[in-house]
Coordinates of C-alpha atoms and ligand atoms in Angstrom, one line a residue:
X1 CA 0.0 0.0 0.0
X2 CA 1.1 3.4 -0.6
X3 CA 2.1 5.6 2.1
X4 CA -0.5 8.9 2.4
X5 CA 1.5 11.0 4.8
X6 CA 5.2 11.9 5.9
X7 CA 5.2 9.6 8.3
X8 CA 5.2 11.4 11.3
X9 CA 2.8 14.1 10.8
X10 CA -0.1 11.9 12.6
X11 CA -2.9 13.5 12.0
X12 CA -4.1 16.7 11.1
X13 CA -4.5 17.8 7.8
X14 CA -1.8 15.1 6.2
X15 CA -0.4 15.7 2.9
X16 CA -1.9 13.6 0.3
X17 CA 0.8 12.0 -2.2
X18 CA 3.1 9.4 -1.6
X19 CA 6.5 10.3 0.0
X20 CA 8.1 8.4 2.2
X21 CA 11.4 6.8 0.9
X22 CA 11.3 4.1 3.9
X23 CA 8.9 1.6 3.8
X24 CA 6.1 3.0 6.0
X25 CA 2.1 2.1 4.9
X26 CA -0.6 4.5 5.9
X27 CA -1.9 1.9 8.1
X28 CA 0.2 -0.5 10.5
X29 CA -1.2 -3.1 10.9
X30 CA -1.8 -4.3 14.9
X31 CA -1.1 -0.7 15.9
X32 CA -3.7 1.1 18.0
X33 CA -5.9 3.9 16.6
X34 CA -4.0 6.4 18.5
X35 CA -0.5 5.6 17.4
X36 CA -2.1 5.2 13.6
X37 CA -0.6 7.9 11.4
X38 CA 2.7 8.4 13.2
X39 CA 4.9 6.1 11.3
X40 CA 8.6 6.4 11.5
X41 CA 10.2 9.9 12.6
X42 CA 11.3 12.6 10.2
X43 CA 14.7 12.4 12.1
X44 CA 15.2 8.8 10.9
X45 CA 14.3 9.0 7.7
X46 CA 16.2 12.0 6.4
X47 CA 19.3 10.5 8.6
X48 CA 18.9 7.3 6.7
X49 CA 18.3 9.2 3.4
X50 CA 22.0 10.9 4.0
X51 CA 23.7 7.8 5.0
X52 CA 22.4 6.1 2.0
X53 CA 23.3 9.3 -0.5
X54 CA 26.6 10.4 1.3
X55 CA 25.1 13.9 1.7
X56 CA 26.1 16.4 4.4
X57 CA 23.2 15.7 6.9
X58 CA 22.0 19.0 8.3
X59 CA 18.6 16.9 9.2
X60 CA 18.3 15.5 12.4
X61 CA 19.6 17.7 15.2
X62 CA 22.7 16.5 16.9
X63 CA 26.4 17.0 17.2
X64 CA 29.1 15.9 15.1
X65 CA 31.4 16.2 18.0
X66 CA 31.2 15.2 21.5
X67 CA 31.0 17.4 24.1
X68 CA 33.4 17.9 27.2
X69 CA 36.0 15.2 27.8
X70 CA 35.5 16.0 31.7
X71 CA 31.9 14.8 31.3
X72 CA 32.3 11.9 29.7
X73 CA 35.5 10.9 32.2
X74 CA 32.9 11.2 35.1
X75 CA 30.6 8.8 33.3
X76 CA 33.0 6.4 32.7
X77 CA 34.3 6.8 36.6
X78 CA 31.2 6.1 37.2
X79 CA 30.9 3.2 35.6
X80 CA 34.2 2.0 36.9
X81 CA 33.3 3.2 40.5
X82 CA 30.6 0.0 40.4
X83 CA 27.8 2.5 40.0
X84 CA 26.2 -0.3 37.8
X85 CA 22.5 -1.4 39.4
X86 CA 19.4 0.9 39.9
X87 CA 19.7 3.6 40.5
X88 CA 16.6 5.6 42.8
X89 CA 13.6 6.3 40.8
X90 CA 14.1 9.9 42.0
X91 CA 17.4 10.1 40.2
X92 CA 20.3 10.0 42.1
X93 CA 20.8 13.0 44.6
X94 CA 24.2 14.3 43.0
X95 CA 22.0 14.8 39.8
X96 CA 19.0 16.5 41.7
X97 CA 21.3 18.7 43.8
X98 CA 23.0 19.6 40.4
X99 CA 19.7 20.5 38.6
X100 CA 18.9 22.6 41.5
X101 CA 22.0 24.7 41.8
X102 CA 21.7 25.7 38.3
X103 CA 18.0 26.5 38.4
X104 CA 19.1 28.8 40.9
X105 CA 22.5 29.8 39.3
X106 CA 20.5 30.6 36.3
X107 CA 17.6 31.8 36.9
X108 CA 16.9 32.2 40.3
X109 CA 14.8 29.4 40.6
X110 CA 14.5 27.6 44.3
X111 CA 14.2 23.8 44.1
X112 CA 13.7 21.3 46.7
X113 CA 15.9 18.7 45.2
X114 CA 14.5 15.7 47.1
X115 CA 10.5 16.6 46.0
X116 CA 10.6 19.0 43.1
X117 CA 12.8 17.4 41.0
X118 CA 12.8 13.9 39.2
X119 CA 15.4 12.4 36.4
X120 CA 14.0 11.1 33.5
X121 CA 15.3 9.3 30.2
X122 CA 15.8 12.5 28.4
X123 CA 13.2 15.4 27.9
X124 CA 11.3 12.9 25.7
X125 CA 10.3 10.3 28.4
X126 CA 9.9 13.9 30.4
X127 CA 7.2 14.7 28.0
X128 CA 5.5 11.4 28.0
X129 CA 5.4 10.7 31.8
X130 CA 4.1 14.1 31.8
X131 CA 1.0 13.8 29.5
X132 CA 0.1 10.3 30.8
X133 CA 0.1 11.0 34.7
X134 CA -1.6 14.4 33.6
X135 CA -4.4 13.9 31.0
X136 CA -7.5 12.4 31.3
X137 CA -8.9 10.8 28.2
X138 CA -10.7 13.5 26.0
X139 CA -8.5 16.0 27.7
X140 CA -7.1 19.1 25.6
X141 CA -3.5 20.2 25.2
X142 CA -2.7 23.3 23.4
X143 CA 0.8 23.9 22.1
X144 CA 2.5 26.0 19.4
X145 CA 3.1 24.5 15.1
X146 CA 5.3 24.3 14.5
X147 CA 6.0 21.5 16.8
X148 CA 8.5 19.2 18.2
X149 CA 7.7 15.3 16.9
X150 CA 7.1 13.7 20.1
X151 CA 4.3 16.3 21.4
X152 CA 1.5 14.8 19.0
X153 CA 2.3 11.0 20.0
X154 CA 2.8 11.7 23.7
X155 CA -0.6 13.5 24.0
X156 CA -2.0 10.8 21.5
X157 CA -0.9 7.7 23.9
X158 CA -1.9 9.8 26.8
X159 CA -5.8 9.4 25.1
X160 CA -5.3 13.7 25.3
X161 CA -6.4 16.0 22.1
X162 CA -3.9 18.6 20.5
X163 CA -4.8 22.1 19.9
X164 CA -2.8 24.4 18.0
X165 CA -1.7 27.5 17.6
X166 CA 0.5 28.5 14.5
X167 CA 3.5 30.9 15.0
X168 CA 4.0 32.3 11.2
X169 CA 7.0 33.4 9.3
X170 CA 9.2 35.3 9.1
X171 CA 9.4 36.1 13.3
X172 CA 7.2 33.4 14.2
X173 CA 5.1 36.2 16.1
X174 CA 2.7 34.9 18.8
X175 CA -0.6 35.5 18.4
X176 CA -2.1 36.2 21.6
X177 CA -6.0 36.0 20.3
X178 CA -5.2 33.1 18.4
X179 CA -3.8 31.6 21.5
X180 CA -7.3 33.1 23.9
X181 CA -9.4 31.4 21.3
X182 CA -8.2 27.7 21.4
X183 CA -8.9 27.3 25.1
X184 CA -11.8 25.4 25.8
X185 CA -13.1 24.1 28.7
X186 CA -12.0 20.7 28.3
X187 CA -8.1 22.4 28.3
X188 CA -5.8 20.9 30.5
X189 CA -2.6 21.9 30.1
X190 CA -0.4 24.3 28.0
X191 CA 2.8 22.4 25.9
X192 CA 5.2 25.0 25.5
X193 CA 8.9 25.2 23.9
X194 CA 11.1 27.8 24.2
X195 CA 13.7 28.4 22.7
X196 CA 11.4 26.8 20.3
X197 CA 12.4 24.1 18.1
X198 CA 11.8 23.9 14.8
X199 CA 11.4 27.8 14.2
X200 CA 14.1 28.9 16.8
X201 CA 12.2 31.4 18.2
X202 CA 12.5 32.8 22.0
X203 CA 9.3 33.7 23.8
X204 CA 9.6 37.2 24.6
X205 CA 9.0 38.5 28.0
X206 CA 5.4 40.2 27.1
X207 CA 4.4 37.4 25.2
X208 CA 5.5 34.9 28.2
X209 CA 3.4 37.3 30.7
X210 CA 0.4 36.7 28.5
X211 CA 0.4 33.2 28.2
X212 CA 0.5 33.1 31.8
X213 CA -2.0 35.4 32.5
X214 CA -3.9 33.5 30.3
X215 CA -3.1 30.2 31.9
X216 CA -3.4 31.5 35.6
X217 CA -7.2 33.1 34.2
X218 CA -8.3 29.7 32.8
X219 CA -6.3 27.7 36.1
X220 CA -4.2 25.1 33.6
X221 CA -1.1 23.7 34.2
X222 CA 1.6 24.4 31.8
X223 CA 4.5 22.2 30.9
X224 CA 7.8 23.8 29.3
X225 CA 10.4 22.4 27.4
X226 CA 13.6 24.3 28.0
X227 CA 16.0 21.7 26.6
X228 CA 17.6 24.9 24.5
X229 CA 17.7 26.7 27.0
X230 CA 21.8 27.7 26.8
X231 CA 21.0 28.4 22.9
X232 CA 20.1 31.9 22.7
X233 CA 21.8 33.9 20.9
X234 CA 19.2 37.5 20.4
X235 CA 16.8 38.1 23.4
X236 CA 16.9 36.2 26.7
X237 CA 15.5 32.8 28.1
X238 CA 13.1 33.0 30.3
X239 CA 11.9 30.3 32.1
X240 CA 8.2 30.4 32.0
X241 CA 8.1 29.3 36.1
X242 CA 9.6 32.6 36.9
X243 CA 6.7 34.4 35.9
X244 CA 4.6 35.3 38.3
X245 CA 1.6 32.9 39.5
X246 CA 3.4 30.3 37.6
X247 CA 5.7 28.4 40.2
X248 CA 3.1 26.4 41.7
X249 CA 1.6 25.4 37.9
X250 CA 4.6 24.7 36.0
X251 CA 6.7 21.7 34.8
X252 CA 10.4 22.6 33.0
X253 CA 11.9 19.8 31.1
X254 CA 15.4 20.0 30.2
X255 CA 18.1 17.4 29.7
X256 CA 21.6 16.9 28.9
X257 CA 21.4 16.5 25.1
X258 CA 21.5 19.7 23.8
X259 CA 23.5 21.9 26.1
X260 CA 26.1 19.7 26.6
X261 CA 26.8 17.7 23.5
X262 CA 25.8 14.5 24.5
X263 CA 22.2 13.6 22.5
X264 CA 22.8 10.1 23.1
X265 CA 23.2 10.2 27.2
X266 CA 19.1 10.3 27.3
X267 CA 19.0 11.6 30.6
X268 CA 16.9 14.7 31.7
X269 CA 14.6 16.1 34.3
X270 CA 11.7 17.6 35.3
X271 CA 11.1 20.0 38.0
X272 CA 8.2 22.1 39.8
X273 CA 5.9 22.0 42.5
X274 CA 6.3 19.0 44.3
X275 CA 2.5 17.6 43.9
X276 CA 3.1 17.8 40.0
X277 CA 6.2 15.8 40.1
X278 CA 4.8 13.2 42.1
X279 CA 2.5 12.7 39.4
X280 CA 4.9 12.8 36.7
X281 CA 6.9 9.9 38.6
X282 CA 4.2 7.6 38.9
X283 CA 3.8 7.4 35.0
X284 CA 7.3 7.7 34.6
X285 CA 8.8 4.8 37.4
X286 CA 6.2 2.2 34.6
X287 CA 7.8 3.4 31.8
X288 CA 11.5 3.1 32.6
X289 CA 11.5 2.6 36.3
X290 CA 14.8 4.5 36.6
X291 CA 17.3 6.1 34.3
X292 CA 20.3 5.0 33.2
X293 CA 23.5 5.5 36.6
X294 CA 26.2 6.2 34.9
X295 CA 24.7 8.6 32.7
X296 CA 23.4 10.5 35.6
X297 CA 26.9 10.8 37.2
X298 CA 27.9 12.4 34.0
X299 CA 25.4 14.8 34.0
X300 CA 25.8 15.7 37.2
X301 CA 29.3 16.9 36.6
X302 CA 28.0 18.7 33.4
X303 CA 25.5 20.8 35.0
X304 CA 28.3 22.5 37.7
X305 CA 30.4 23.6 35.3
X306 CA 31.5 27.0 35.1
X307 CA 29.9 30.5 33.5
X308 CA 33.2 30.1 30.5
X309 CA 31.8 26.6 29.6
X310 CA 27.9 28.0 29.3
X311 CA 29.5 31.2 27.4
X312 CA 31.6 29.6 25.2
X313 CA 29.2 27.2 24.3
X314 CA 26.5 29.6 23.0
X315 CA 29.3 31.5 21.3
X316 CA 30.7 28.8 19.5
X317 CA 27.1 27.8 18.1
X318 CA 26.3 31.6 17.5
X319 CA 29.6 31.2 14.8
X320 CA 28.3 28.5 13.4
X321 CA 24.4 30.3 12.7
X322 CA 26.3 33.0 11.1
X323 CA 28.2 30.7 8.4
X324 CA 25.0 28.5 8.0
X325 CA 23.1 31.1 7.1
X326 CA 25.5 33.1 5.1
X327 CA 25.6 30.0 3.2
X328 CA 22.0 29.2 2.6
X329 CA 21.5 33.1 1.9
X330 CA 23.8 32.6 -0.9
X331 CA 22.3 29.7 -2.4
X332 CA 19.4 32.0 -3.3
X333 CA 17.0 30.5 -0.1
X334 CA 15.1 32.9 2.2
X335 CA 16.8 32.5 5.5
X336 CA 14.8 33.0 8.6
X337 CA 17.2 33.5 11.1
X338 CA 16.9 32.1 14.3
X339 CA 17.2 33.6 17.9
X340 CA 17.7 30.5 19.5
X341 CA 18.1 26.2 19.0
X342 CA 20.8 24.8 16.3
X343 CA 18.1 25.3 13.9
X344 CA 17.1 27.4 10.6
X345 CA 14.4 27.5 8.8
X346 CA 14.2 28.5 5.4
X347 CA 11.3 29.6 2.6
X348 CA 12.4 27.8 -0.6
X349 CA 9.8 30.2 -3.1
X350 CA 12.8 32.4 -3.3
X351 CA 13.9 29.2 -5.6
X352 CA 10.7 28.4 -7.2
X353 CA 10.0 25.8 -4.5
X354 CA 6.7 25.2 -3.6
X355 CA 6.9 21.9 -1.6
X356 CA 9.4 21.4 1.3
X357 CA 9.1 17.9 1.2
X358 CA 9.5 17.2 -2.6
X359 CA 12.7 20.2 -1.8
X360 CA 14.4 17.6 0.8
X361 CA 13.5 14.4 -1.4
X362 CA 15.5 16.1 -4.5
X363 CA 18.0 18.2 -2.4
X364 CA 20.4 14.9 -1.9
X365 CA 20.4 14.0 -5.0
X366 CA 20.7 17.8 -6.3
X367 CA 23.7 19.2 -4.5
X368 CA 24.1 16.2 -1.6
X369 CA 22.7 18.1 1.7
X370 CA 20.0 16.8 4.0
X371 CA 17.0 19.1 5.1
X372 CA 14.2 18.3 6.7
X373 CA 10.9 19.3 5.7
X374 CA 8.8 21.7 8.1
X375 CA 5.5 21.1 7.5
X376 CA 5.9 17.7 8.9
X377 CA 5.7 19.5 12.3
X378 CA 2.5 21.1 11.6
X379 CA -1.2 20.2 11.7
X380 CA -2.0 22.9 9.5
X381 CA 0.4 21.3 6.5
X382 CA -0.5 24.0 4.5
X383 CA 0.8 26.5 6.5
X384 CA 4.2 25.3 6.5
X385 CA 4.5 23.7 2.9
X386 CA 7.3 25.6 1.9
X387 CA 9.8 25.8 5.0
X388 CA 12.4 23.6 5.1
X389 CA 15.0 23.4 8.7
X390 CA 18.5 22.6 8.7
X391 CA 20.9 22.3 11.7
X392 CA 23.7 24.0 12.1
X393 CA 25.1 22.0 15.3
X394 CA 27.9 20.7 12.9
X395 CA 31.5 21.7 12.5
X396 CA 32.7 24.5 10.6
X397 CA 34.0 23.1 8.1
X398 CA 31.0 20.1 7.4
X399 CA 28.6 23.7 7.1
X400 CA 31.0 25.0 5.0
X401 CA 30.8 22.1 2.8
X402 CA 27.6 22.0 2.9
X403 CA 27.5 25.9 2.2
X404 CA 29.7 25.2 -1.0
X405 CA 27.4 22.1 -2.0
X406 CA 24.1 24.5 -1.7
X407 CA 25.5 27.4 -4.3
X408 CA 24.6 24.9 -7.1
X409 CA 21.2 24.5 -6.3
X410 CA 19.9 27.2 -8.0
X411 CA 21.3 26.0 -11.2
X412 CA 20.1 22.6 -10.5
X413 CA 16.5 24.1 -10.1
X414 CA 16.6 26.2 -12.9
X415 CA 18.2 23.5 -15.4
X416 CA 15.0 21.7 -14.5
X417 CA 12.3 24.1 -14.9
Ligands
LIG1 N1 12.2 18.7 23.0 C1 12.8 19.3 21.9 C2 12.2 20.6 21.5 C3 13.8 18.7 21.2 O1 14.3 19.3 20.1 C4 14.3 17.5 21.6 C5 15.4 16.8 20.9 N2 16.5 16.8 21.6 C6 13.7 16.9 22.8 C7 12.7 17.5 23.4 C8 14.2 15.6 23.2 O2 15.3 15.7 24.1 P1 16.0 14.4 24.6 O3 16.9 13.9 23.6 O4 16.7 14.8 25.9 O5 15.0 13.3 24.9
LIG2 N1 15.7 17.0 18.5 C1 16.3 16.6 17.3 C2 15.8 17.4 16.1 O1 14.8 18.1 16.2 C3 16.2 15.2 17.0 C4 15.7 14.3 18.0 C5 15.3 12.9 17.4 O2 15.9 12.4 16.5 N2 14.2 12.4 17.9 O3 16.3 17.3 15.1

């Protein structure tokens, strides 16, 4: 059977021609209603589509270099140490203490680190302990589309409904009234990502305030995902739980992945009030019981390092939006240049592109880069057919490449029309 979607738009209004170059059917067969739809991630199949062509994968978001050797030592020690069995469902405390001291180093945040914070298996199992200890079946979740992947599938296994509210180009301006009218009564909660990945926008202050006015008027819970939170590079992160009437309703997720260059460690956390993270660990002590030791240990050591590592860091990747860009700017693409995440999203019409994901299916083949197609991300395909997102978490010199493979394209779109 032919496939009818990207495969892991799930839902929505789905694109209607065949796509996918893995194997996925429209239906899977045994799968439940609620997973229907989802198929395999973008992430895999555009990383498998660059293996497969040798192109420069600017896809899937993660590092081509590891990040500090210090880290990874303590994991190891850990390891070594005989730090090998279960560790507490909590997380261990040299984690939780860790996560508190930089809430508080960063953002003035006070955290009980024995009842307000829990370890998880990265932000993702974050995201899906907190929709299924949270949502009753029927219940309504309203987030921002562009959004990340595992939002729609985490709500969906949770038996919740996603609302949307679309962030448009070029700024990816809130819309305040847009965001008033989706609330229903049957809202629950509020799934918010800032910096925001795909369209690498930071939540300003004002618009932060009204969202929680909003959510404080309407008494909902909100649950943030930070996990860029160190990737800011115009504007400031603010961390919706600061705001005020917030504390006492808010979840931030964060984990290790992003800021410190490890996207394979898997291990985050969660923290708040203490009554919503006891929630949170029920659902989450079924799904994994406990996250991986050694890992922890690492992260631990990660999380205390100093202000030069954070600065540095940010710095480094702000270097590296600046020669992505430059580069898809010269390859004729409209660059929508991001205040935060390793991400950038682009508007191909400036090519003649119409369809991002017929753009990322060609572009290998074309000039040997990997994209990855942003309407996939929205429930409102239409409203992002023509974006595509590429990472710039790569070395200098891979973006360069890929930079000098990307001022053909225009040729190799024009040679076809
Ligand atoms: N949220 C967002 C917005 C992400 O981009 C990602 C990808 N890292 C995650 C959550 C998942 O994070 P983790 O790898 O820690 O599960
Ligand atoms: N967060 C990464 C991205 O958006 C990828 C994570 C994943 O592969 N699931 O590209």
């Amino acid at each position: 059977m032919e496939p009818t979607a990207w495969p892991c738009s799930g839902g929505g209004e789905n694109p209607s021609k065949p796509r996918s170059l893995c194997d996925v059917s429209d239906r899977i067969p045994y799968l439940n209603a609620r997973l229907q739809g989802f198929g395999v991630t973008i992430f895999a199949e555009m990383s498998a589509l660059a293996l497969k062509t040798n192109s420069v994968n600017l896809g899937q978001g993660f590092p081509d270099t590891d990040g500090p050797e210090v880290v990874a030592e303590a994991a190891i020690a850990a390891i070594r140490a005989g730090h090998n069995q279960y560790p507490p469902v909590v997380g261990i405390p040299e984690l939780r203490t860790a996560v508190a001291r930089h809430q508080k180093r960063f953002y003035d945040i006070d955290l009980d680190p024995d009842a307000e914070v829990q370890i998880t298996a990265g932000a993702t199992e974050a995201i899906a302990a907190t929709m299924l200890s949270l949502l009753e079946i029927g219940d309504e979740v309203v987030t921002f589309e562009p959004w990340y992947d595992s939002y729609g599938a985490s709500i969906a296994m949770a038996g919740g409904v996603k609302r949307v509210v679309t962030l448009r180009p070029p700024e990816y301006a809130y819309d305040g009234e847009a965001f008033e009218r989706v609330i229903t009564p049957k809202t629950r909660l509020v799934l918010l990502n800032t910096p925001h990945n795909p369209t690498g926008k930071v939540f300003t202050r004002t618009e932060l305030e009204h969202i929680a006015e909003v959510c404080v008027r309407h008494d909902l819970i909100v649950v943030t995902d930070e996990v860029y939170e160190h990737l800011v590079f115009d504007g400031e992160h603010i961390p919706l739980a600061t705001l005020p009437g917030m504390r006492e309703r808010t979840l931030t997720i964060s984990s290790v992945g992003k800021t410190f260059s490890f996207t394979g460690w898997k291990t985050g956390w969660v923290s708040g009030p203490e009554s919503l993270v006891t929630a949170v660990r029920t659902a989450k002590q079924f799904l994994t019981f406990v996250s991986s030791a050694a890992w922890q240990h690492g992260a631990a050591v990660a999380l205390d390092l100093d202000d030069d590592y954070y600065r540095d860091f940010t710095a480094d990747m702000a270097v590296k939006r600046a020669v992505l860009c430059a580069g898809l700017t010269a390859s004729g693409l409209t660059v929508h240049e991001p205040q935060g995440t390793y991400f950038v999203n682009t508007d191909i019409r400036s090519l003649s592109g119409e369809d991002g994901a017929d753009f990322c299916l060609a572009l290998p083949e074309r000039v040997g880069v990997v994209g990855v197609p942003t309407q996939v991300f929205y429930d409102n395909v239409h409203e992002g057919r023509h974006l595509v997102r590429f990472t710039f978490c790569k070395r200098i010199e891979v973006l360069e490449e890929a930079s000098m493979r990307l001022a053909g394209l225009r040729q190799t779109m024009e040679a076809d029309r």
